[in-house]
Short mmCIF file of C-alpha atoms in Angstrom, two decimals:
data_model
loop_
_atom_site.label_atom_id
_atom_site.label_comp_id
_atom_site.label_asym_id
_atom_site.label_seq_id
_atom_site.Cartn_x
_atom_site.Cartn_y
_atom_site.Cartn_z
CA UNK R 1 -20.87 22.61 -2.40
CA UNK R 2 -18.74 19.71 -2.75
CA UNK R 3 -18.89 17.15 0.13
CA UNK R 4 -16.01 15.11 1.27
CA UNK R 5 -17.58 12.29 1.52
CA UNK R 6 -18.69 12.03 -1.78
CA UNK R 7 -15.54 12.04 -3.02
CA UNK R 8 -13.11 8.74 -3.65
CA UNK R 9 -9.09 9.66 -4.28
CA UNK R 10 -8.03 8.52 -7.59
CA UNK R 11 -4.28 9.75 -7.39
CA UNK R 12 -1.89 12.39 -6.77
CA UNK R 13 -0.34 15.33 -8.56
CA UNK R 14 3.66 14.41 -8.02
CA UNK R 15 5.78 17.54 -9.53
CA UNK R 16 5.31 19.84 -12.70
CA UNK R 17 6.44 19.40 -15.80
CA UNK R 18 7.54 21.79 -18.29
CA UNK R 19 7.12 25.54 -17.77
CA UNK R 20 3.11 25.96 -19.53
CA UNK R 21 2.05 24.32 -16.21
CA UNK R 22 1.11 20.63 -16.81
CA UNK R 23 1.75 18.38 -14.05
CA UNK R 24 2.63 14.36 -13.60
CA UNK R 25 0.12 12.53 -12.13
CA UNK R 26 -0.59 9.23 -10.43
CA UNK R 27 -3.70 7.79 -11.14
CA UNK R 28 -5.21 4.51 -9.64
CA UNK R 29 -7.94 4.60 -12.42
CA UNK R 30 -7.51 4.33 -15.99
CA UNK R 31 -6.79 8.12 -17.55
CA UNK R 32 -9.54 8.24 -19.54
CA UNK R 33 -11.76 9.09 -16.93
CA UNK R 34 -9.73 12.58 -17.15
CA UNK R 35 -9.61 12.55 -20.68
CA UNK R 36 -13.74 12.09 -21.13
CA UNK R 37 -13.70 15.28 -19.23
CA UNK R 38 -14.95 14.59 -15.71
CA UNK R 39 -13.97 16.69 -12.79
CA UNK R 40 -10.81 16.13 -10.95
CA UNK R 41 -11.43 17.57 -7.58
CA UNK R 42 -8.54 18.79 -5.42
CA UNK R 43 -8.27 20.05 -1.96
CA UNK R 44 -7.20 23.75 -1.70
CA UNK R 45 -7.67 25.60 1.52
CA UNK R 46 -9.78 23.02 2.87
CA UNK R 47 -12.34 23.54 0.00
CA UNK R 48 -12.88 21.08 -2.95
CA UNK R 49 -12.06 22.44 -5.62
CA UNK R 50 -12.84 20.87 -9.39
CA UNK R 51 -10.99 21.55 -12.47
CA UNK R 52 -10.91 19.85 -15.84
CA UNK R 53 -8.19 19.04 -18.24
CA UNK R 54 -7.33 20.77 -21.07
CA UNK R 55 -5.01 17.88 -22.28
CA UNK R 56 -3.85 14.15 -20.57
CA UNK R 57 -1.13 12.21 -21.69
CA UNK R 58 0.39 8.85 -20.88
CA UNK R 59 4.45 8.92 -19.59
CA UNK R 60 5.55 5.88 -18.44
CA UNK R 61 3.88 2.91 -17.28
CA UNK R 62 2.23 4.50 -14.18
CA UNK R 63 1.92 8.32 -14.65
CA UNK R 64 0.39 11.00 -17.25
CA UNK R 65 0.57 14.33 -17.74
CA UNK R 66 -2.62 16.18 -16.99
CA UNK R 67 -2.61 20.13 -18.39
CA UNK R 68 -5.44 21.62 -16.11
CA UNK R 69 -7.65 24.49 -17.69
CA UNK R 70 -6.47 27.60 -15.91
CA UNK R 71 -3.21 26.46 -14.40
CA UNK R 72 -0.99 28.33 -17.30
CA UNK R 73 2.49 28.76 -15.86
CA UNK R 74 4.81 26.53 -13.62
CA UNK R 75 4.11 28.97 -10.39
CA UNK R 76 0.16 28.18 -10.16
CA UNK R 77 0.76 24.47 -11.42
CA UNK R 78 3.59 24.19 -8.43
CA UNK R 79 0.48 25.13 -6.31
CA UNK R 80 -1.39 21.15 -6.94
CA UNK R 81 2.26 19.35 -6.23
CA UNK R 82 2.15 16.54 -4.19
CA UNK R 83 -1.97 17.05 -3.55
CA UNK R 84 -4.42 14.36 -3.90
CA UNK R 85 -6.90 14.02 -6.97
CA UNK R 86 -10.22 13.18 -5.75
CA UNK R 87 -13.22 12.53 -7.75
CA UNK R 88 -16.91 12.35 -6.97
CA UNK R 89 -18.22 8.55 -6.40
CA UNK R 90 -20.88 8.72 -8.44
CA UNK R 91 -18.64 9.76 -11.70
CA UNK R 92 -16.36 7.01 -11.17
CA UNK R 93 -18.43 3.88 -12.34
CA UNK R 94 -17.80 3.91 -15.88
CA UNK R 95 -14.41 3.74 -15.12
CA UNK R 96 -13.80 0.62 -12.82
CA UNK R 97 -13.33 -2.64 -13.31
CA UNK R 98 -16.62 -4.36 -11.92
CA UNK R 99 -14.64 -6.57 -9.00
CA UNK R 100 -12.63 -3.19 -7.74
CA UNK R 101 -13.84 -2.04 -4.66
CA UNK R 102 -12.76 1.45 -2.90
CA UNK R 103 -11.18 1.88 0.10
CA UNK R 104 -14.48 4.16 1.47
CA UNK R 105 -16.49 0.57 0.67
CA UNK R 106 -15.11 -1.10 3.49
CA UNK R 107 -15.84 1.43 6.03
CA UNK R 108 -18.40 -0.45 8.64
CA UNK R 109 -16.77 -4.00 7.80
CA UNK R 110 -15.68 -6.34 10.59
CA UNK R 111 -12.07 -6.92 11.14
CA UNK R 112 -11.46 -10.48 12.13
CA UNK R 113 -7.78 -11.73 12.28
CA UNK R 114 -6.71 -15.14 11.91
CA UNK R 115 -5.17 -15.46 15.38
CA UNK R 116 -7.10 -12.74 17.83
CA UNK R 117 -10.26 -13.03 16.26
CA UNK R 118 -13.13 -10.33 16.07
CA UNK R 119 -10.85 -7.09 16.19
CA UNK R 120 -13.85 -4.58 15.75
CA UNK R 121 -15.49 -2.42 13.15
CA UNK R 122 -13.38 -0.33 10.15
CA UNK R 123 -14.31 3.03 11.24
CA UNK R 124 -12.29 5.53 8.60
CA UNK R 125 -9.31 5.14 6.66
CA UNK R 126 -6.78 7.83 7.53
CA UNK R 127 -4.79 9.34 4.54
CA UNK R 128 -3.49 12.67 5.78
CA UNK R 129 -0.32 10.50 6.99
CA UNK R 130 2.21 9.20 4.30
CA UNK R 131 0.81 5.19 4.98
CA UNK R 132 -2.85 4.82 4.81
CA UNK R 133 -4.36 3.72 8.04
CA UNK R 134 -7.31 1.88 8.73
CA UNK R 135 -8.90 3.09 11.73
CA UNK R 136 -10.95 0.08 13.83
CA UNK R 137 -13.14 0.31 16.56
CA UNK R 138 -12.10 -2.09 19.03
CA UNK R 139 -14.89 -4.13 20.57
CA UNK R 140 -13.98 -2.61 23.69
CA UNK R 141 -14.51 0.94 22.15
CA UNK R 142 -10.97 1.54 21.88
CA UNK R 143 -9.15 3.02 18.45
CA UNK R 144 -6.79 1.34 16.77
CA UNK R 145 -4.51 2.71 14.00
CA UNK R 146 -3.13 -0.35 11.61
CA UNK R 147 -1.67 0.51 8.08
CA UNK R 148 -3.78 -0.20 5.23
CA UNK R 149 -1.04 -2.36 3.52
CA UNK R 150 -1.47 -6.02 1.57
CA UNK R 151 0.41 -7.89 3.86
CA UNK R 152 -1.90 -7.41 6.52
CA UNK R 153 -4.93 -8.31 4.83
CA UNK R 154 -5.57 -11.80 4.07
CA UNK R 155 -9.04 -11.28 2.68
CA UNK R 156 -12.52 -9.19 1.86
CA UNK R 157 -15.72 -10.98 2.32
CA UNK R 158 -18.16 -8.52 0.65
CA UNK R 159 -21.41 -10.51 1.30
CA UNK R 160 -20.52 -10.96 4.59
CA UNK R 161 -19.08 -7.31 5.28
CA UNK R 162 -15.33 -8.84 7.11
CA UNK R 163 -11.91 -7.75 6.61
CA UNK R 164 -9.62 -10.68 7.28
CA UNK R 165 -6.45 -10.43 8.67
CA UNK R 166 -3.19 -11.10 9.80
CA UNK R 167 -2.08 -8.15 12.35
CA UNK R 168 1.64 -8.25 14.26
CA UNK R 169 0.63 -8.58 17.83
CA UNK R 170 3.74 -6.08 18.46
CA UNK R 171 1.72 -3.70 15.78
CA UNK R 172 -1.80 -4.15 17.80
CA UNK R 173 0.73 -3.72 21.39
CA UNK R 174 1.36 -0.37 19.92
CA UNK R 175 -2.27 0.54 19.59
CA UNK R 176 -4.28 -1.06 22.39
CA UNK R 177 -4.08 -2.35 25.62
CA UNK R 178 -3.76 -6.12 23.73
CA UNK R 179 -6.40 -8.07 22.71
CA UNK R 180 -5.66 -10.86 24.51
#
């Protein structure tokens, strides 16, 4: 049995393509990892599920077209659109740059923001909504809900296990009772 938190999402299945079932793919790791064979796990009923690729190819800068084994026929390839490709953590190493970190790395790191200070601990990062979310524990054992975008993040201290940042105090209003 697969367990979710093994797993690390390495893209999305966007739309099909063709009619013999391939599908266009967004992939935040470099294809090959598909190509070489490994598993590309996706969610389907609440169960992950692997399957392997028959074929990959490059289209466009930023997507591919992955031909699953199995998935024949536009209908059961219409079945993975707009699901997310997960892959199991351990698989992945090969196939990252050594400096890249994954989001599921960061989970126990401090938040500290430039102007507020300690925020609290990253507890998850919630990506069943259209924006990623990182979810903190507030100091004061509150949850707060702040999306996981570059502009709030200043920087990552991995030695020292902080996430710095810059958070709207209108965007921690929304969340909290204020941190001031």
């Amino acid at each position: 049995m697969i367990k979710k938190e093994s797993l690390s999402e390495i893209g999305r299945f966007q739309k099909t393509h063709a009619l013999r079932g391939e599908l266009n793919a967004i992939l935040k790791i470099d294809e090959s990892y598909v190509a070489d064979g490994n598993p590309l796990i996706v969610e389907m009923d609440g169960i992950p599920v692997p399957f392997y690729a028959e074929s990959v190819r490059p289209k466009g800068a930023t997507s591919c077209l992955i031909k699953l084994k199995g998935v024949d026929n536009i209908e059961e390839a219409s079945e993975m659109v707009n699901k997310e490709i997960y892959a199991m953590r351990d698989d992945l190493a090969g196939y990252m740059d050594d400096d890249m970190m994954l989001q599921q790395d960061l989970i126990g790191y401090e938040v500290l923001d430039e102007k507020y200070g300690p925020i609290g601990k990253l507890e998850h990062i919630e990506d069943s909504t259209q924006n990623e979310l990182m979810v903190i524990r507030t100091l004061s054992g509150e949850e707060l809900y702040i999306p996981l975008v570059a502009d709030f993040i200043i920087g990552i201290d991995e030695e020292k296990r902080i996430i710095q940042t810059s958070i709207p105090k209108d965007l921690l209003e929304l969340n909290s009772q204020g941190l001031d």
